[in-house]
mmCIF file of C-alpha atoms in Angstrom:
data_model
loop_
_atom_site.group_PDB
_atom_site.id
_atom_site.type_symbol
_atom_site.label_atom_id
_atom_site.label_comp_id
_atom_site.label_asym_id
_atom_site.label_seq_id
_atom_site.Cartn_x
_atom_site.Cartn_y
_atom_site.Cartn_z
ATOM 1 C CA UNK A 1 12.112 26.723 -41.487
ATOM 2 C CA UNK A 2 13.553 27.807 -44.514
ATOM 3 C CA UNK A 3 14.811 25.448 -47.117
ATOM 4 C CA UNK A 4 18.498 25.991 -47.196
ATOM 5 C CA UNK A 5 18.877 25.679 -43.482
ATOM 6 C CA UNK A 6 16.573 22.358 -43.783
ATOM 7 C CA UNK A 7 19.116 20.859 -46.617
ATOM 8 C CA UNK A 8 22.221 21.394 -44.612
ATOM 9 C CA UNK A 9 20.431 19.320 -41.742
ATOM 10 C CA UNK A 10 19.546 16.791 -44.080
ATOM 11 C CA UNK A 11 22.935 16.645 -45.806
ATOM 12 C CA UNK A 12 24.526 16.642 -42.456
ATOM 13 C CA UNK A 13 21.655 13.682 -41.054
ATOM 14 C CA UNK A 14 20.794 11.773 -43.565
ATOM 15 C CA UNK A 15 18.782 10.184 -41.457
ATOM 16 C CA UNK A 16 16.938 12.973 -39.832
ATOM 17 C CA UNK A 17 12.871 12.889 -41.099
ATOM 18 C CA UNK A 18 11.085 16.058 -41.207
ATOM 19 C CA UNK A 19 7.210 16.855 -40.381
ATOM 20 C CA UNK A 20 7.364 14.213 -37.478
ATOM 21 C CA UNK A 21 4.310 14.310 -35.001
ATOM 22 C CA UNK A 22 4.845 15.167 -31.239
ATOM 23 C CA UNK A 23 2.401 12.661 -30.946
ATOM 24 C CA UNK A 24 5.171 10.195 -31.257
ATOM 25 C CA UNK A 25 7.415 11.640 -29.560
ATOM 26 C CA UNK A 26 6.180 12.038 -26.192
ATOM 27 C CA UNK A 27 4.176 9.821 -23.669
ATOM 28 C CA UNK A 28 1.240 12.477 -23.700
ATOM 29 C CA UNK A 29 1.216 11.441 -27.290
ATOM 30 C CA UNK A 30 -0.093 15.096 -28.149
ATOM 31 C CA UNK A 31 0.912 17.917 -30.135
ATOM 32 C CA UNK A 32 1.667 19.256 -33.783
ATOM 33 C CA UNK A 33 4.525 18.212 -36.122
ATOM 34 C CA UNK A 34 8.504 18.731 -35.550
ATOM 35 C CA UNK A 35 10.094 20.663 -38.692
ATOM 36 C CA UNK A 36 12.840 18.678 -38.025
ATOM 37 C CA UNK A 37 13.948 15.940 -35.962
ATOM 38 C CA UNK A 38 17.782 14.508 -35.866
ATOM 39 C CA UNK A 39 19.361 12.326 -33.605
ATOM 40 C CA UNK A 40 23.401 13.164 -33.296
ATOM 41 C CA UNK A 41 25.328 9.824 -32.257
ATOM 42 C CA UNK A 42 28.273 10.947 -31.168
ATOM 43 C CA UNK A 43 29.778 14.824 -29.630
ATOM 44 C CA UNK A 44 31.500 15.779 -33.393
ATOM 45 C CA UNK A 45 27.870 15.487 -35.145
ATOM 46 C CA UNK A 46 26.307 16.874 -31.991
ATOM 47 C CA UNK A 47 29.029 20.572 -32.274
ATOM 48 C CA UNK A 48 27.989 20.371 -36.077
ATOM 49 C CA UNK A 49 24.538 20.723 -35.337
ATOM 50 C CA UNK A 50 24.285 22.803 -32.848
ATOM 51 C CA UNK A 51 26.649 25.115 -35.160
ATOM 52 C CA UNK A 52 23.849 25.229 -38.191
ATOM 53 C CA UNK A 53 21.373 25.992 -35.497
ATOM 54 C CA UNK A 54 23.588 28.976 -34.569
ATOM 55 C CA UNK A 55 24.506 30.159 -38.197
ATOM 56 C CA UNK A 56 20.776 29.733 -39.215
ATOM 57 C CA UNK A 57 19.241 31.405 -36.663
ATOM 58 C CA UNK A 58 16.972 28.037 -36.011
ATOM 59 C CA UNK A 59 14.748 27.408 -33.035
ATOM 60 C CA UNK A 60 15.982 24.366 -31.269
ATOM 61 C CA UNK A 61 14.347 21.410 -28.353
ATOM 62 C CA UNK A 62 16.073 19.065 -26.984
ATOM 63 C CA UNK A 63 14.212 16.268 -25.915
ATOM 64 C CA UNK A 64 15.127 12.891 -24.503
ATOM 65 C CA UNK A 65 11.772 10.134 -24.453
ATOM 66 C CA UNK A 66 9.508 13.304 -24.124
ATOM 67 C CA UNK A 67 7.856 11.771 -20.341
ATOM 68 C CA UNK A 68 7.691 15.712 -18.973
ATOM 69 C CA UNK A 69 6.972 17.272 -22.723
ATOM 70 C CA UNK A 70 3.611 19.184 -24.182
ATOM 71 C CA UNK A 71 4.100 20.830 -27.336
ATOM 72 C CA UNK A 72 1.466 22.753 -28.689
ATOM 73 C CA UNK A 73 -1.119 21.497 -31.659
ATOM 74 C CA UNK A 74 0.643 24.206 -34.240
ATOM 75 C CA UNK A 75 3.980 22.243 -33.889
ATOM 76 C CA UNK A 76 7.760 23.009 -33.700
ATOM 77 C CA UNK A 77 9.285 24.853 -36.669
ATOM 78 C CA UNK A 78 12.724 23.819 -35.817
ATOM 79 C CA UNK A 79 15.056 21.603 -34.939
ATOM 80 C CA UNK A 80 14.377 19.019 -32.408
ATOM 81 C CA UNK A 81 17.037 16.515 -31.301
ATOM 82 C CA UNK A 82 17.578 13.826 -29.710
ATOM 83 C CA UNK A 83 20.943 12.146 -28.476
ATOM 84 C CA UNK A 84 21.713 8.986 -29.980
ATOM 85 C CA UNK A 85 24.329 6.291 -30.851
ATOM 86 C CA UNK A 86 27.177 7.037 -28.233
ATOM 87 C CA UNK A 87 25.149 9.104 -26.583
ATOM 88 C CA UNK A 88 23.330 6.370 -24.869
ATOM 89 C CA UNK A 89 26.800 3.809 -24.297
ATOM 90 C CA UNK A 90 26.333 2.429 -20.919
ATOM 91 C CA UNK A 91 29.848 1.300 -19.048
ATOM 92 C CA UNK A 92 30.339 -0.233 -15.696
ATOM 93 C CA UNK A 93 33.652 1.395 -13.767
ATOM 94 C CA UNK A 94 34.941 -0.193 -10.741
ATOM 95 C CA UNK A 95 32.751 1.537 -8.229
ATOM 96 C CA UNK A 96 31.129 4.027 -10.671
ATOM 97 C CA UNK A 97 28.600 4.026 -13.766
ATOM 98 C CA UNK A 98 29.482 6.118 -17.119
ATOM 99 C CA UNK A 99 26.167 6.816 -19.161
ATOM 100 C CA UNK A 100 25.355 8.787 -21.869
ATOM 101 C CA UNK A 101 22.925 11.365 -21.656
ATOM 102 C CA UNK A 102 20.728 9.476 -24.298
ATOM 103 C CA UNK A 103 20.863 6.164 -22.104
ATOM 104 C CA UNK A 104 17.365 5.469 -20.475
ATOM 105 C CA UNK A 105 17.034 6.187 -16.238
ATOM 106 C CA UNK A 106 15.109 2.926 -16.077
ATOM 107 C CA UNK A 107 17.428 0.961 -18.407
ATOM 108 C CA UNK A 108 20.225 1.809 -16.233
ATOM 109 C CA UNK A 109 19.236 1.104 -13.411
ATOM 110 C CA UNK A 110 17.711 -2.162 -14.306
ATOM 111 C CA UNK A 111 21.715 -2.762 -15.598
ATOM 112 C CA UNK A 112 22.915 -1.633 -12.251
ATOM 113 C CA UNK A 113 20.456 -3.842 -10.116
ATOM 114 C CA UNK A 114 21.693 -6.971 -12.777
ATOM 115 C CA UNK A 115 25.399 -6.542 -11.790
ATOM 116 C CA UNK A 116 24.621 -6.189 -8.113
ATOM 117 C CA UNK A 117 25.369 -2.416 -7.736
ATOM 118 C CA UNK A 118 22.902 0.082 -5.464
ATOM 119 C CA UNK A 119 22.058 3.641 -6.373
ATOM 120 C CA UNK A 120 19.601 3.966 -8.531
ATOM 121 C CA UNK A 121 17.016 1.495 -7.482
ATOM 122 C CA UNK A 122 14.737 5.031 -7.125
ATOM 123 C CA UNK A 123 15.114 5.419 -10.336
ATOM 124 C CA UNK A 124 13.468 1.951 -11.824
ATOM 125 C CA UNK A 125 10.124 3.411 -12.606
ATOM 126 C CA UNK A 126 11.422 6.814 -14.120
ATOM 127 C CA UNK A 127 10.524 6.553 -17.925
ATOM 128 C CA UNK A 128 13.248 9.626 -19.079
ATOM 129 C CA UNK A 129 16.820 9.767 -19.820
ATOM 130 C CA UNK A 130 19.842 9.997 -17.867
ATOM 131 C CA UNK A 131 20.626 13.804 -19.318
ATOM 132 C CA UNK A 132 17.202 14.632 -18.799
ATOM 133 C CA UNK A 133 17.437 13.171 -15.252
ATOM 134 C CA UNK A 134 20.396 15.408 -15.008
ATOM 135 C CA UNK A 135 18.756 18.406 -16.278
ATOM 136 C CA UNK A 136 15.985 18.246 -13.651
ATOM 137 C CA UNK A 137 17.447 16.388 -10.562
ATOM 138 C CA UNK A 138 14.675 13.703 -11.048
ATOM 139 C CA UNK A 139 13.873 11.195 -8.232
ATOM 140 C CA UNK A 140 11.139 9.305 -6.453
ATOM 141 C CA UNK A 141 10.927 7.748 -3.068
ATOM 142 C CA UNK A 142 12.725 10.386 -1.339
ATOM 143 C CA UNK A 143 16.121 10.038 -3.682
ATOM 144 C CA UNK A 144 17.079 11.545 -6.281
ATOM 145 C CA UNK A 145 19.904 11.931 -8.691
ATOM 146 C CA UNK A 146 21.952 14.571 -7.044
ATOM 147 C CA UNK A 147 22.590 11.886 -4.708
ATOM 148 C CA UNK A 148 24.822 9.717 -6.781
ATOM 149 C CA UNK A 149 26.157 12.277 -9.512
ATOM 150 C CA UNK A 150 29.993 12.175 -9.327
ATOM 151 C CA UNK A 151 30.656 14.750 -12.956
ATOM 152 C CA UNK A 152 28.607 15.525 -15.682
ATOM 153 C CA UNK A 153 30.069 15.510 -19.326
ATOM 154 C CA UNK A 154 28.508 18.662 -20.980
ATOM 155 C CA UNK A 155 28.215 20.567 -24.142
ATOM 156 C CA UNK A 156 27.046 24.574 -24.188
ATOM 157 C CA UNK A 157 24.493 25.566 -27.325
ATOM 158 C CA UNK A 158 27.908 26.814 -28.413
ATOM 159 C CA UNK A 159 29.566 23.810 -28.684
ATOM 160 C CA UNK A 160 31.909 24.032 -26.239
ATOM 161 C CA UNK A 161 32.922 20.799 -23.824
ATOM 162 C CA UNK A 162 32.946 21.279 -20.440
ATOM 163 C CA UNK A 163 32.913 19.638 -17.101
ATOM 164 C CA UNK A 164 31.924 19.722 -13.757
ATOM 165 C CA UNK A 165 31.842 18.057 -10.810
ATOM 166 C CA UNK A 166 28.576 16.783 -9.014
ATOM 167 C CA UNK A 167 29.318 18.441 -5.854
ATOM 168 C CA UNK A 168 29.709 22.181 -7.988
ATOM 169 C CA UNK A 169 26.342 21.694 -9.547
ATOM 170 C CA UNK A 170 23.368 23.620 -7.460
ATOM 171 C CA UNK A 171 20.896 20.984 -7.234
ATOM 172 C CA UNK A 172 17.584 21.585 -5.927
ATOM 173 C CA UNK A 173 13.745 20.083 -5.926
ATOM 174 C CA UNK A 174 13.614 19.102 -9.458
ATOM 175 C CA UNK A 175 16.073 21.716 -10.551
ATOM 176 C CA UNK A 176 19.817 20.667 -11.534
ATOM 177 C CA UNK A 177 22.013 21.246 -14.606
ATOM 178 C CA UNK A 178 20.962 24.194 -16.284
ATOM 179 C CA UNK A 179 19.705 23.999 -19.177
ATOM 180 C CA UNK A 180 21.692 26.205 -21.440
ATOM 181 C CA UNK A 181 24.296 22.791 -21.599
ATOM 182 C CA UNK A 182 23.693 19.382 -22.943
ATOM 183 C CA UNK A 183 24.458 16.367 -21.038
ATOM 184 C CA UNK A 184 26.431 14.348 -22.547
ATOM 185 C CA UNK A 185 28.158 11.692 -20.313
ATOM 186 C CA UNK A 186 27.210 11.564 -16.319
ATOM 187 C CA UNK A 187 29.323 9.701 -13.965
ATOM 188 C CA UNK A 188 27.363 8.190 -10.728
ATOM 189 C CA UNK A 189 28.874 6.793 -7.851
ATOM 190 C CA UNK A 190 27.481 3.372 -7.139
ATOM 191 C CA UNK A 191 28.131 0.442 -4.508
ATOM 192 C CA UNK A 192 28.100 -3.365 -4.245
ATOM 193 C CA UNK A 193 25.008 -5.002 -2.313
ATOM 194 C CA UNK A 194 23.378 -8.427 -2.647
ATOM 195 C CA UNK A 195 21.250 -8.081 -5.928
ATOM 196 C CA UNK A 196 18.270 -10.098 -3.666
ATOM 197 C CA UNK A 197 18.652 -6.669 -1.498
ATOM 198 C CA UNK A 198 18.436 -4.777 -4.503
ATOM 199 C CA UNK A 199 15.658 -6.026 -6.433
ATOM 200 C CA UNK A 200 13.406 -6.443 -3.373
ATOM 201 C CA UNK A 201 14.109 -2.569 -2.644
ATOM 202 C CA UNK A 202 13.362 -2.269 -6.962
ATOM 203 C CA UNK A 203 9.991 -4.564 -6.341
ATOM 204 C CA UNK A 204 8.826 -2.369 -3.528
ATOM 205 C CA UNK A 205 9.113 0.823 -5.330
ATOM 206 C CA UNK A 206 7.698 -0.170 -8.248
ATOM 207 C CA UNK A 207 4.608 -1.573 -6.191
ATOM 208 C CA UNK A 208 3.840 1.304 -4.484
ATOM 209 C CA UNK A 209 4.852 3.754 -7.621
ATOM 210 C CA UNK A 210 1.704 0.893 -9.369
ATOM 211 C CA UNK A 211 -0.687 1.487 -6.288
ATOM 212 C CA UNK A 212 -0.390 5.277 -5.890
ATOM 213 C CA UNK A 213 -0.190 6.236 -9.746
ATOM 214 C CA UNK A 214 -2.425 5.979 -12.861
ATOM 215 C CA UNK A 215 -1.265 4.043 -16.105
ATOM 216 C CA UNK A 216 -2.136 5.351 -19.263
ATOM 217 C CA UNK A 217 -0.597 8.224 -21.453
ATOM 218 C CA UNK A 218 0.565 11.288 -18.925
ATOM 219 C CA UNK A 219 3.639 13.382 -18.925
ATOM 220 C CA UNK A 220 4.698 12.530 -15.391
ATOM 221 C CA UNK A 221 3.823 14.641 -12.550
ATOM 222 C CA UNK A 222 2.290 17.722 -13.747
ATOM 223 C CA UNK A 223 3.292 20.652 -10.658
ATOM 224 C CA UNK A 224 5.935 20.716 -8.578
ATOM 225 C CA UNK A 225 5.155 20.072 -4.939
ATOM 226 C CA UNK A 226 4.913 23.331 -3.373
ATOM 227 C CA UNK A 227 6.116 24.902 0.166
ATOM 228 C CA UNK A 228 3.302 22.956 3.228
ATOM 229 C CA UNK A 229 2.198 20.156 1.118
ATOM 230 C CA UNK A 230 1.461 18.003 -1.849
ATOM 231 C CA UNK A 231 0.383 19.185 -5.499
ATOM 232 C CA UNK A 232 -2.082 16.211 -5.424
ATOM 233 C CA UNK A 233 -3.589 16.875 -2.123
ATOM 234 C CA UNK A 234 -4.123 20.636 -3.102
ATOM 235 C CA UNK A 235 -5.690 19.716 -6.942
ATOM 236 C CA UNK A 236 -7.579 16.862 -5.465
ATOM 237 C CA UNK A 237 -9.366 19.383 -2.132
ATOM 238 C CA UNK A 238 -10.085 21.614 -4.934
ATOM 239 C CA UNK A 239 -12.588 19.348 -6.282
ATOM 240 C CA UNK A 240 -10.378 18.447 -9.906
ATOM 241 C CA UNK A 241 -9.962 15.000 -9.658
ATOM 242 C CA UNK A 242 -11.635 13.199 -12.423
ATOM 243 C CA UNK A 243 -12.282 17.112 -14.087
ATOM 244 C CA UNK A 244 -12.094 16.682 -17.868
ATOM 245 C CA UNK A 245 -11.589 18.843 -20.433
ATOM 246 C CA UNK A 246 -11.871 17.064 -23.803
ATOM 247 C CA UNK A 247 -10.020 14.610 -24.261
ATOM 248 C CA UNK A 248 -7.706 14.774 -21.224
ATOM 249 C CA UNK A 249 -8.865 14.391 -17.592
ATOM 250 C CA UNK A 250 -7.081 14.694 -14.092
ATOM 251 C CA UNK A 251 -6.822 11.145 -12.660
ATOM 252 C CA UNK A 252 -8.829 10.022 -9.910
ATOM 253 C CA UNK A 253 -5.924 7.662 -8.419
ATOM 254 C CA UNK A 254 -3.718 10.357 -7.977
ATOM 255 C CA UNK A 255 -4.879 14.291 -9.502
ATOM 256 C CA UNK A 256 -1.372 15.641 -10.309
ATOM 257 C CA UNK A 257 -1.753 13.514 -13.108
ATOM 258 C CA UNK A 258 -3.415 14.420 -16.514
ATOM 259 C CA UNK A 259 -4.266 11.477 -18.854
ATOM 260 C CA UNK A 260 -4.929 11.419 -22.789
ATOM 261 C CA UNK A 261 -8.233 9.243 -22.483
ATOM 262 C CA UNK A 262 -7.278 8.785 -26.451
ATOM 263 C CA UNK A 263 -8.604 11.626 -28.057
ATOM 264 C CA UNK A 264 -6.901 14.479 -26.538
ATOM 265 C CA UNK A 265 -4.921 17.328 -27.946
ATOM 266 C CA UNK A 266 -1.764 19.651 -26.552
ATOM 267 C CA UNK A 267 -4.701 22.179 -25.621
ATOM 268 C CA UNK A 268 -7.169 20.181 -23.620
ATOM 269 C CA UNK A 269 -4.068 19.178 -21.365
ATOM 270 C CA UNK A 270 -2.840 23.088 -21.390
ATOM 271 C CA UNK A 271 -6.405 24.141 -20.554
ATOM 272 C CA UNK A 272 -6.376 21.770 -17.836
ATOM 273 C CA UNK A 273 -3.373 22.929 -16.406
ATOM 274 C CA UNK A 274 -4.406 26.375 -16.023
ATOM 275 C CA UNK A 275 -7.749 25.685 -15.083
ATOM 276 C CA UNK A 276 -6.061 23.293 -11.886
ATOM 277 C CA UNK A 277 -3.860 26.041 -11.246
ATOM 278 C CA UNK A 278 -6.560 28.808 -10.867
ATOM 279 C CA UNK A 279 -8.614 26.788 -9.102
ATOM 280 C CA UNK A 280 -6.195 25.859 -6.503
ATOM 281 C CA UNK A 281 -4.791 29.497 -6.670
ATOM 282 C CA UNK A 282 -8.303 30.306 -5.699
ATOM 283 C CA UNK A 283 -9.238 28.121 -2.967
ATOM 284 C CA UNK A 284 -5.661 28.034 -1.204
ATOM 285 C CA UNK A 285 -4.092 31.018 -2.286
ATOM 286 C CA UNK A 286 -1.034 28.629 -3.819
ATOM 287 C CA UNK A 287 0.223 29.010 -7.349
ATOM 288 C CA UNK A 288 1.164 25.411 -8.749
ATOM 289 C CA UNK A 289 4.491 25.462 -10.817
ATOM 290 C CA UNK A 290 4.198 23.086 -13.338
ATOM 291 C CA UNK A 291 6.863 20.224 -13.928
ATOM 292 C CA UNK A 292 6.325 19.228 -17.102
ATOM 293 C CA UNK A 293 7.440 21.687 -20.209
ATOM 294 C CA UNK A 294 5.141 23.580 -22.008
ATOM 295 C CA UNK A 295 6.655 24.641 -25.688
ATOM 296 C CA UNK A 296 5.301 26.556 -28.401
ATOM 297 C CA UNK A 297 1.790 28.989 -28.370
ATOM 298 C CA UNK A 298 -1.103 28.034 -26.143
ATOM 299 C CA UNK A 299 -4.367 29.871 -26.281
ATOM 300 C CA UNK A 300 -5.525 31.552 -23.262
#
């Protein structure tokens, strides 16, 4: 990044720190440096930053608490951002829940459950943010958050605010707002029940989300489920589970999960990947998508 375009970010965000490891940012806790990393609190600062990206010509990644995120060992020589301040206001609406797309999925519905509203007791276990939910349709136990969106609050890489309604938006498996918009507010329908009902409903997720999955640094699930059955069912027949490749390793409680044992980096876990993909490509004939993001230059 070139120095003029990194002083107008730091005259515009004071705060903003520069040479910031992904390590840090992210629950793989891998990966090189960010150039830059600011955190906008509010849509005005938001539009002003996304318009020095624009008149600089600066590579740009949104991220939210980087749970689905692997950026490679050489770094990110750009901007990334984060939404802040405003951006993560929670309010409770009559029959409806107004967050900001920096608010955190588990956060909220933790709120929700507290006030005796239903909805999002899937969601109690998800570690990302509302936008990022958003951006991805994320769910567990057979709900998800197309479900309960009622309009999303958005801003294009242009800076423009727009709207739309939850019913307009073409949700699919793990696919929802595109990306080319920001999520700034989401409104989700929500409903009174007895918060006993609730929490036992919370409880029971969260056990069998603690019996089925590992703990430990991971990025989430690492493929999408494909067409006739399971990712994990398809990397574990394959013979992967427990396959290590320095310092990360497919877990043995449940192999569409990768794990930093401590001592990995961005391209043990990328080398994983594609080593789980051709394997299973090879014994099944299925390509894996992969859920989580790769960003930046991976070796083959």
């Amino acid at each position: 990044m070139n120095s003029a375009a990194r002083n107008s970010l730091l005259k515009l965000f004071p705060g903003a720190r520069t040479d910031v490891p992904f390590s840090t940012l992210t629950t793989m806790r891998v990966g090189g440096n960010a150039a830059v990393l600011a955190e906008p609190g509010n849509t005005g600062e938001l539009q002003s930053l996304l318009y020095i990206i624009r008149e600089h010509d600066l590579p740009s990644l949104i991220i939210g608490k980087g749970s689905n995120l692997v950026v490679s060992d050489r770094g990110f020589d750009g901007v990334v951002y984060r939404l802040g301040g405003d951006f993560k206001a929670i309010e409770f609406r009559g029959d409806t829940v107004i967050a900001g797309g920096g608010a955190g999925l588990a956060m909220l519905s933790r709120m929700a459950a507290e006030r005796g509203f239903s909805g999002l007791e899937f969601a109690a276990g998800i570690p990302g943010t509302v936008g990022g939910a958003v951006v991805m349709n994320a769910g567990a136990h057979g709900e998800d958050i197309s479900g309960i969106t009622a309009e999303v609050h958005t801003v294009t890489l242009n800076g423009v605010t727009e709207t739309v309604s939850g019913e307009s938006v073409k949700w699919g498996y793990r696919h929802g707002i595109d990306d080319s918009r920001i999520i700034s507010t989401t409104i989700f329908k929500i409903f009174n029940k007895s918060i006993d009902i609730i929490l036992k409903k919370m409880d029971n997720n969260q056990n069998v989300r603690k019996d089925s999955q590992p703990t430990g640094f991971s990025a989430g699930s690492v493929f999408r489920n494909p067409e006739g059955g399971k990712a994990w069912q398809f990397i574990r027949d394959a013979g992967f589970s427990g396959f290590k490749m320095g310092g990360a390793v497919v877990s043995d409680k449940h192999a569409n999960f990768i794990l930093n044992t401590g001592n990995a980096t961005a391209a043990d876990v990328a080398g994983l990947i594609r080593a789980v993909q051709k394997g299973v490509r090879e014994k099944f004939g299925i390509e894996l998508i992969p859920e989580i993001r790769l960003i930046g230059e991976f070796e083959e």
